Coordinates of C-alpha atoms and ligand atoms in Angstrom, one line a residue:
Chain A
X640 CA -20.0 -15.0 -1.6
X641 CA -20.6 -14.5 2.1
X642 CA -18.5 -12.1 4.1
X643 CA -18.1 -9.1 1.8
X644 CA -19.6 -6.3 3.8
X645 CA -19.6 -7.9 7.3
X646 CA -16.1 -6.5 7.9
X647 CA -17.8 -3.2 8.7
X648 CA -20.3 -4.6 11.2
X649 CA -20.4 -2.1 14.1
X650 CA -21.5 -4.8 16.6
X651 CA -18.5 -7.0 15.9
X652 CA -16.3 -4.0 16.0
X653 CA -17.5 -3.3 19.5
X654 CA -16.7 -6.9 20.5
X655 CA -13.2 -6.5 19.2
X656 CA -12.8 -3.2 21.0
X657 CA -14.0 -4.8 24.3
X658 CA -11.5 -7.7 23.8
X659 CA -8.7 -5.3 23.2
X660 CA -9.6 -3.4 26.3
X661 CA -9.7 -6.7 28.3
X662 CA -6.3 -7.8 27.0
X663 CA -4.2 -4.7 27.4
X664 CA -2.5 -4.2 30.7
X665 CA 0.2 -1.6 29.8
X666 CA 0.9 1.0 27.2
X667 CA 1.8 -0.2 23.7
X668 CA 2.7 1.7 20.6
X669 CA 1.7 0.0 17.4
X670 CA 2.6 1.2 13.9
X671 CA 0.3 0.6 11.0
X672 CA 2.7 0.8 8.1
X673 CA 0.2 1.3 5.3
X674 CA -1.6 4.6 4.6
X675 CA -4.7 2.6 3.6
X676 CA -4.9 1.4 7.2
X677 CA -4.3 4.9 8.6
X678 CA -7.3 6.0 6.4
X679 CA -9.5 3.2 7.8
X680 CA -8.4 3.9 11.4
X681 CA -9.2 7.6 11.2
X682 CA -12.2 7.5 8.9
X683 CA -14.0 4.9 11.0
X684 CA -13.1 6.6 14.3
X685 CA -11.2 3.5 15.6
X686 CA -8.4 5.8 16.7
X687 CA -10.7 7.5 19.3
X688 CA -12.3 4.2 20.5
X689 CA -9.1 2.3 21.3
X690 CA -8.2 2.2 25.0
X691 CA -5.8 4.9 26.1
X692 CA -2.9 2.5 26.5
X693 CA -2.9 1.7 22.8
X694 CA -1.2 4.4 20.7
X695 CA -1.4 3.9 17.0
X696 CA 1.5 5.4 15.1
X697 CA 1.1 6.1 11.4
X698 CA 3.9 4.8 9.2
X699 CA 5.5 5.8 6.0
X700 CA 3.1 3.7 3.9
X701 CA 2.0 6.1 1.2
X702 CA 3.9 5.7 -2.0
X703 CA 2.5 9.0 -3.3
X704 CA 3.9 10.8 -0.2
X705 CA 7.4 9.4 -0.5
X706 CA 7.9 9.8 -4.2
X707 CA 11.0 12.0 -4.4
X708 CA 10.4 15.7 -5.1
X709 CA 13.0 15.5 -7.8
X710 CA 11.1 12.9 -9.7
X711 CA 7.9 15.0 -9.6
X712 CA 9.9 17.8 -11.1
X713 CA 11.1 15.4 -13.7
X714 CA 7.6 14.3 -14.6
X715 CA 6.5 17.9 -14.9
X716 CA 9.5 18.7 -17.1
X717 CA 8.7 15.8 -19.4
X718 CA 5.1 16.8 -19.8
X719 CA 5.8 20.5 -20.1
X720 CA 9.0 20.7 -22.2
X721 CA 9.5 17.4 -23.9
X722 CA 6.0 17.0 -25.5
X723 CA 5.3 13.6 -23.9
X724 CA 1.9 12.4 -22.9
X725 CA 2.4 11.9 -19.2
X726 CA 0.1 9.3 -17.6
X727 CA -0.3 9.1 -13.9
X728 CA -2.6 7.8 -11.1
X729 CA -4.9 10.6 -10.0
X730 CA -3.3 11.0 -6.5
X731 CA 0.0 12.3 -7.9
X732 CA -1.5 15.3 -9.5
X733 CA -1.6 17.7 -6.5
X734 CA 1.6 16.5 -4.9
X735 CA 3.8 19.6 -4.7
X736 CA 6.9 19.7 -6.9
X737 CA 9.5 22.3 -6.2
X738 CA 7.7 25.0 -8.1
X739 CA 4.4 23.7 -9.4
X740 CA 2.4 20.4 -9.3
X741 CA 1.3 18.2 -12.2
X742 CA -2.2 19.7 -12.2
X743 CA -0.7 23.2 -12.7
X744 CA 1.5 21.8 -15.5
X745 CA -1.7 20.5 -17.1
X746 CA -3.3 23.9 -16.8
X747 CA -0.3 25.3 -18.6
X748 CA -1.0 23.0 -21.5
X749 CA 0.9 19.9 -20.7
X750 CA -0.7 16.6 -21.9
X751 CA -1.3 14.9 -18.6
X752 CA -3.8 12.0 -18.4
X753 CA -5.1 10.5 -15.3
X754 CA -5.5 6.7 -15.5
X755 CA -6.9 3.9 -13.4
X756 CA -4.4 1.3 -14.7
X757 CA -0.9 1.4 -16.3
X758 CA -2.3 -1.0 -18.9
X759 CA -4.4 1.9 -20.3
X760 CA -1.2 3.9 -20.8
X761 CA 0.0 1.2 -23.2
X762 CA -3.2 1.6 -25.2
X763 CA -2.6 5.3 -25.4
X764 CA 0.9 4.7 -26.7
X765 CA -0.5 2.3 -29.3
X766 CA -3.0 4.9 -30.4
X767 CA -0.4 7.7 -30.6
X768 CA 2.5 6.2 -32.4
X769 CA 4.0 9.7 -33.1
X770 CA 4.0 10.7 -29.5
X771 CA 6.1 9.5 -26.5
X772 CA 4.0 8.2 -23.7
X773 CA 5.4 8.0 -20.2
X774 CA 3.7 6.4 -17.2
X775 CA 4.6 7.8 -13.8
X776 CA 5.0 4.4 -12.1
X777 CA 4.8 4.9 -8.4
X778 CA 3.8 2.4 -5.8
X779 CA 4.6 -0.3 -3.3
X780 CA 5.2 -4.0 -4.1
X781 CA 1.4 -4.2 -4.7
X782 CA 1.5 -2.0 -7.7
X783 CA 4.9 -3.2 -9.1
X784 CA 3.5 -6.2 -11.0
X785 CA 0.9 -4.0 -12.9
X786 CA 3.6 -1.5 -13.8
X787 CA 5.9 -4.3 -14.9
X788 CA 3.1 -5.8 -16.9
X789 CA 2.5 -2.6 -18.8
X790 CA 6.1 -2.7 -19.9
X791 CA 5.8 -6.3 -20.9
X792 CA 2.7 -5.5 -22.9
X793 CA 4.4 -2.6 -24.7
X794 CA 7.4 -4.9 -25.4
X795 CA 5.2 -7.6 -26.8
X796 CA 3.4 -5.1 -29.1
X797 CA 6.7 -3.9 -30.3
X798 CA 6.0 -0.3 -29.1
X799 CA 9.0 2.0 -29.0
X800 CA 7.2 5.1 -27.7
X801 CA 6.3 3.8 -24.2
X802 CA 8.3 4.1 -21.1
X803 CA 7.9 4.3 -17.3
X804 CA 9.2 6.8 -14.8
X805 CA 9.6 4.4 -11.9
X806 CA 9.5 5.2 -8.2
X807 CA 8.9 2.0 -6.4
X808 CA 9.2 1.7 -2.7
X809 CA 9.5 -1.5 -0.6
X810 CA 7.9 -2.1 2.8
X811 CA 10.3 -4.4 4.7
X812 CA 13.3 -2.1 4.4
X813 CA 11.2 0.8 5.6
X814 CA 10.0 -1.1 8.7
X815 CA 13.7 -1.9 9.4
X816 CA 14.6 1.8 8.9
X817 CA 11.8 2.9 11.3
X818 CA 12.9 0.4 14.0
X819 CA 16.6 1.5 13.6
X820 CA 15.7 5.1 14.0
X821 CA 16.6 6.2 17.6
X822 CA 13.7 8.6 17.9
X823 CA 11.0 6.0 17.2
X824 CA 9.8 3.5 19.7
X825 CA 7.4 1.0 18.4
X826 CA 6.3 -2.2 20.0
X827 CA 4.5 -4.0 17.2
X828 CA 3.6 -3.6 13.6
X829 CA 0.5 -4.1 11.3
X830 CA 2.1 -5.1 8.0
X831 CA 0.3 -4.0 4.8
X832 CA -1.9 -6.8 3.6
X833 CA -1.9 -5.9 -0.1
X834 CA 1.9 -5.8 -0.2
X835 CA 2.0 -9.3 1.3
X836 CA -0.6 -10.4 -1.2
X837 CA 2.2 -10.0 -3.8
X838 CA 5.4 -10.7 -1.8
X839 CA 4.1 -13.2 0.8
X840 CA 5.3 -13.1 4.4
X841 CA 8.8 -14.6 4.2
X842 CA 10.6 -11.2 4.5
X843 CA 8.9 -10.5 7.8
X844 CA 10.0 -13.5 9.7
X845 CA 13.6 -12.5 10.0
X846 CA 12.6 -8.9 10.9
X847 CA 10.3 -10.1 13.7
X848 CA 12.9 -12.4 15.0
X849 CA 15.9 -10.0 14.8
X850 CA 14.1 -7.1 16.4
X851 CA 11.8 -9.2 18.7
X852 CA 8.7 -7.4 17.5
X853 CA 5.3 -8.9 16.6
X854 CA 4.2 -8.3 13.0
X855 CA 0.7 -9.0 12.0
X856 CA -0.2 -9.0 8.3
X857 CA -3.5 -7.1 8.2
X858 CA -6.3 -6.1 5.9
X859 CA -8.1 -2.8 5.5
X860 CA -11.7 -3.1 6.7
X861 CA -12.5 -1.8 10.2
X862 CA -12.7 -5.4 11.5
X863 CA -9.5 -6.4 9.8
X864 CA -7.6 -3.5 11.5
X865 CA -9.2 -4.2 14.9
X866 CA -8.4 -7.9 14.7
X867 CA -4.8 -7.0 13.6
X868 CA -4.4 -4.7 16.6
X869 CA -5.8 -7.4 19.0
X870 CA -3.4 -10.0 17.6
X871 CA -0.4 -7.7 18.1
X872 CA -1.5 -6.8 21.6
X873 CA -2.0 -10.5 22.5
X874 CA 1.5 -11.2 21.4
X875 CA 2.9 -8.3 23.3
X876 CA 1.1 -9.1 26.5
X877 CA 2.3 -12.7 26.2
X878 CA 5.9 -11.5 25.5
X879 CA 5.9 -13.1 22.1
X880 CA 7.2 -11.9 18.8
X881 CA 6.2 -13.6 15.6
X882 CA 4.6 -13.1 12.2
X883 CA 0.8 -13.8 12.1
X884 CA -1.5 -13.4 9.1
X885 CA -4.8 -11.7 9.9
X886 CA -5.6 -11.3 6.2
X887 CA -5.5 -15.0 5.2
X888 CA -8.5 -14.7 3.0
X889 CA -6.3 -12.8 0.6
X890 CA -2.6 -13.3 1.6
X891 CA -0.9 -16.7 1.1
X892 CA 2.4 -17.3 2.9
X893 CA 4.3 -17.5 -0.4
X894 CA 2.4 -14.5 -1.9
X895 CA 1.6 -14.4 -5.6
X896 CA 4.5 -16.2 -7.3
X897 CA 3.4 -15.3 -10.8
X898 CA 3.4 -11.6 -9.8
X899 CA 6.8 -11.9 -8.3
X900 CA 8.1 -13.4 -11.5
X901 CA 6.7 -10.4 -13.4
X902 CA 8.4 -8.0 -11.0
X903 CA 11.8 -9.6 -11.3
X904 CA 11.6 -9.9 -15.0
X905 CA 11.5 -6.1 -15.2
X906 CA 12.9 -4.7 -12.0
X907 CA 15.9 -5.1 -9.8
X908 CA 16.4 -3.9 -6.2
X909 CA 18.2 -0.7 -5.6
X910 CA 18.7 2.0 -2.9
X911 CA 15.8 4.4 -3.0
X912 CA 15.2 7.9 -1.8
X913 CA 12.0 8.4 0.2
X914 CA 10.7 11.9 0.2
X915 CA 10.8 13.4 3.7
X916 CA 12.8 10.4 5.1
X917 CA 16.0 10.0 3.0
X918 CA 17.7 7.2 1.3
X919 CA 16.9 3.7 2.6
X920 CA 19.2 0.8 1.4
X921 CA 17.7 -1.7 -1.0
X922 CA 14.2 -0.2 -0.6
X923 CA 13.2 0.4 -4.3
X924 CA 13.0 -1.1 -7.7
X925 CA 14.9 0.1 -10.8
X926 CA 14.1 -1.0 -14.4
X927 CA 16.7 -3.6 -15.4
X928 CA 19.2 -2.8 -18.1
X929 CA 17.5 -5.4 -20.4
X930 CA 14.5 -3.1 -20.5
X931 CA 16.4 0.2 -20.6
X932 CA 14.5 1.3 -23.7
X933 CA 11.4 1.4 -21.6
X934 CA 13.0 3.4 -18.7
X935 CA 12.1 7.1 -19.0
X936 CA 15.0 7.9 -16.8
X937 CA 17.4 6.6 -19.4
X938 CA 15.4 7.4 -22.5
X939 CA 15.2 11.1 -21.7
X940 CA 18.5 11.9 -20.1
X941 CA 17.2 14.8 -18.0
X942 CA 18.9 16.0 -15.0
X943 CA 16.9 18.2 -12.7
X944 CA 18.5 19.9 -9.8
X945 CA 17.6 18.7 -6.4
X946 CA 15.3 21.2 -4.7
X947 CA 14.7 21.6 -1.0
X948 CA 11.4 20.7 0.7
X949 CA 9.1 23.4 2.0
X950 CA 11.0 24.5 5.1
X951 CA 7.8 24.4 7.3
X952 CA 6.9 20.8 6.4
X953 CA 7.8 18.1 9.0
X954 CA 6.5 15.2 6.9
X955 CA 9.6 13.1 7.6
X956 CA 8.8 13.1 11.3
X957 CA 5.2 12.3 10.6
X958 CA 6.0 9.4 8.4
X959 CA 8.5 7.9 10.8
X960 CA 5.8 8.1 13.5
X961 CA 7.7 10.6 15.6
X962 CA 5.0 13.3 15.4
X963 CA 1.3 13.3 14.8
X964 CA -0.1 15.6 12.0
X965 CA -1.8 18.0 14.5
X966 CA 1.6 18.5 16.1
X967 CA 2.8 20.2 12.9
X968 CA 2.4 24.0 13.3
X969 CA 1.2 24.3 9.7
X970 CA -1.5 21.6 10.0
X971 CA -4.8 23.1 9.0
X972 CA -3.3 26.6 8.9
X973 CA -0.9 27.2 6.0
X974 CA -1.2 23.5 5.0
X975 CA -4.6 22.2 3.8
X976 CA -5.6 19.7 1.1
X977 CA -6.4 22.6 -1.2
X978 CA -3.0 24.1 -0.6
X979 CA -0.7 21.3 0.6
X980 CA 2.8 22.1 1.7
X981 CA 3.8 18.5 1.8
X982 CA 2.8 15.3 0.2
X983 CA 1.0 13.7 3.2
X984 CA -1.6 16.4 3.0
X985 CA -2.5 15.3 -0.6
X986 CA -3.0 11.6 -0.9
X987 CA -6.1 10.1 0.7
X988 CA -3.6 7.7 2.2
X989 CA -1.4 10.4 3.6
X990 CA -1.6 10.8 7.4
X991 CA -2.1 14.6 7.3
X992 CA -4.9 14.4 4.8
X993 CA -6.6 11.6 6.7
X994 CA -6.5 13.7 9.9
X995 CA -7.7 16.8 8.2
X996 CA -10.7 15.2 6.5
X997 CA -11.9 13.2 9.4
X998 CA -11.3 15.4 12.4
X999 CA -14.0 18.0 11.8
X1000 CA -11.8 20.3 9.7
X1001 CA -13.4 19.7 6.4
X1002 CA -12.9 22.6 4.1
X1003 CA -16.0 24.7 3.2
Chain B
X1286 CA -4.0 4.6 -5.4
X1287 CA -3.2 1.6 -3.2
X1288 CA -6.8 0.6 -3.2
X1289 CA -7.5 -3.0 -4.1
X1290 CA -11.1 -4.3 -4.2
X1291 CA -12.7 -7.7 -4.5
X1292 CA -15.1 -8.5 -7.4
X1293 CA -16.6 -11.4 -9.2
X1294 CA -15.3 -12.7 -12.6
X1295 CA -18.2 -12.5 -15.1
X1296 CA -16.4 -13.6 -18.2
X1297 CA -12.9 -14.2 -19.6
X1298 CA -11.5 -13.3 -23.0
X1299 CA -8.2 -14.2 -24.6
X1300 CA -6.3 -11.4 -26.2
X1301 CA -2.9 -11.1 -28.1
X1302 CA -3.2 -14.5 -29.7
X1303 CA -4.2 -16.1 -26.5
X1304 CA -1.2 -14.7 -24.6
X1305 CA -3.3 -12.5 -22.3
X1306 CA -6.3 -13.5 -20.3
X1307 CA -8.6 -10.5 -19.6
X1308 CA -11.6 -10.8 -17.4
X1309 CA -14.7 -8.7 -16.9
X1310 CA -15.0 -8.3 -13.2
X1311 CA -18.2 -7.1 -11.5
X1312 CA -17.8 -4.9 -8.4
X1313 CA -21.4 -4.8 -7.1
X1314 CA -22.9 -3.3 -10.2
X1315 CA -19.8 -1.7 -11.9
X1316 CA -18.0 -3.9 -14.3
X1317 CA -14.3 -3.3 -15.2
X1318 CA -11.6 -5.1 -17.2
X1319 CA -8.8 -6.8 -15.3
X1320 CA -5.8 -8.8 -16.4
X1321 CA -5.7 -12.4 -15.1
X1322 CA -2.0 -12.9 -16.1
X1323 CA -1.0 -13.1 -12.5
X1324 CA -3.8 -15.6 -11.6
X1325 CA -3.5 -18.3 -14.2
X1326 CA -6.0 -20.5 -12.3
X1327 CA -8.7 -17.9 -11.8
X1328 CA -12.0 -18.8 -13.5
X1329 CA -15.5 -17.4 -14.1
X1330 CA -17.4 -16.9 -10.8
X1331 CA -14.3 -16.7 -8.7
X1332 CA -13.9 -13.7 -6.4
X1333 CA -10.6 -11.9 -7.1
X1334 CA -8.9 -8.8 -5.6
X1335 CA -8.2 -6.3 -8.3
X1336 CA -5.6 -3.5 -8.1
X1337 CA -5.0 -0.9 -10.9
X1338 CA -6.5 -3.2 -13.5
X1339 CA -4.7 -6.4 -12.5
X1340 CA -6.2 -9.3 -10.5
X1341 CA -3.7 -10.1 -7.8
X1342 CA -5.3 -12.7 -5.6
X1343 CA -8.3 -15.0 -5.3
X1344 CA -10.4 -14.5 -2.2
X1345 CA -10.4 -17.6 -0.1
X1346 CA -13.9 -18.1 1.2
X1347 CA -12.9 -20.6 3.9
X1348 CA -10.4 -18.2 5.3
X1349 CA -12.9 -15.3 5.0
X1350 CA -14.8 -16.7 8.0
X1351 CA -11.9 -16.5 10.4
X1352 CA -12.3 -12.8 11.3
X1353 CA -15.8 -13.7 12.6
X1354 CA -14.7 -16.8 14.4
X1355 CA -11.5 -15.4 16.0
X1356 CA -13.2 -14.0 19.1
X1357 CA -14.9 -17.3 19.8
X1358 CA -11.7 -19.2 19.2
X1359 CA -9.6 -17.1 21.6
X1360 CA -12.3 -17.5 24.2
X1361 CA -11.9 -21.3 24.0
X1362 CA -8.2 -21.2 23.8
X1363 CA -7.9 -19.1 26.9
X1364 CA -6.8 -21.9 29.1
X1365 CA -4.2 -23.1 26.7
X1366 CA -2.7 -19.6 26.7
X1367 CA -2.3 -19.8 30.5
X1368 CA -0.3 -23.0 30.1
X1369 CA 1.8 -21.2 27.6
X1370 CA 2.7 -18.6 30.2
X1371 CA 4.6 -21.2 32.2
X1372 CA 6.7 -22.3 29.3
X1373 CA 10.0 -20.6 28.4
X1374 CA 9.3 -17.2 26.9
X1375 CA 9.7 -16.2 23.3
X1376 CA 8.2 -18.1 20.4
X1377 CA 10.6 -19.5 17.9
X1378 CA 8.2 -19.5 14.9
Ligands
LIG230 S1 0.5 19.2 7.9 FE1 1.3 19.8 5.9 S2 3.2 20.9 6.4 FE2 2.7 19.7 8.2 S3 3.7 17.7 7.9 FE3 1.7 17.5 7.1 S4 2.0 17.9 4.9 FE4 3.8 18.8 6.0

């Protein structure tokens, strides 16, 4: 197929930048919701090449970063004290719990396995019938169908030793929370293309109309992000506010209806705690009662005390776009990827880590 | 972890008594398994976007051109946009 690598063409990127420069007549603040886009913006140096009037604000879009501290403590407890095989995506391993992280738990002898897909966890459960296998199911709407599917596979196979520790976060309620926050001041949004791949664009139309903000569903390659920014600015300059789809090669208006069916077979919407931000109404998924046997939260009735965040970490303000990573007094000092105080310094999609890695501060 | 990458379906295999369609997907040299349960109409040679072992969308080749044509298009539409400026503000769509 044509057009696989062309989205990184530097010549075309330059044309987009020129067009942005020509179009913009006043200052605008644009939030990219998704950490994958933050990563692309910083890594490719787009941030520094945009005209001064365009300020990119980095949103809360990193599921790893917003997974509640308490849930990480729970995962560590399960792996360390309950003898379970805890399976997780690799990015979760270094995220600080209240005392240790999963990697340190692994060093202490816990059976923690890093997987590429939740479907592999089901295979591990099948191969270890005498052990409990728990998958740490974090993610946005993008990852929810795969996590739901793992549960359906386990159910089909009649497995009774598989469960998920679910921490799913949803993007539209987070956008709403960001707009409603008095401290934030955002003129337009780049919505996360892969979230919309699953859910479609329907939830964004009422948001855009109610708050009178342009929302452009955007991809992740440099040209995608640049085109998304240009589309938002064109709307702002023309005093328009609607939903547009930059990522139409992947995102259909209605999303992936099969995947949506899979999600709502297994999950239902609930209020969700976002690490660093607080509770956002109807912004997460819980496993339905029907599948309670596969819900690690119910299967292992563990209650772990809520622990406070590291007092020096201002990740909440970072994720709401109120402050930039380098405005954090600990950035690059007490807080580095090798010794993160907060989650955004861990994940490659976290704003603090993206700034650290790509602004000449690479650790020796 | 949110990474989703496009690859080409090389072959399809039925598992679990035909309940589950699994594909071998090639990502420029590396081949990985991906479930096609969320893309019932995906077939061999299709490009699909794969995320954590599940194919979540077919890549639409027609639409893929648009990012490259967008700049030309807005150049041509410039005049229309001016007309727009004289119309009542605020788009209803
Ligand atoms: S730099 Fe570290 S301490 Fe500061 S907000 Fe980011 S993660 Fe928290």
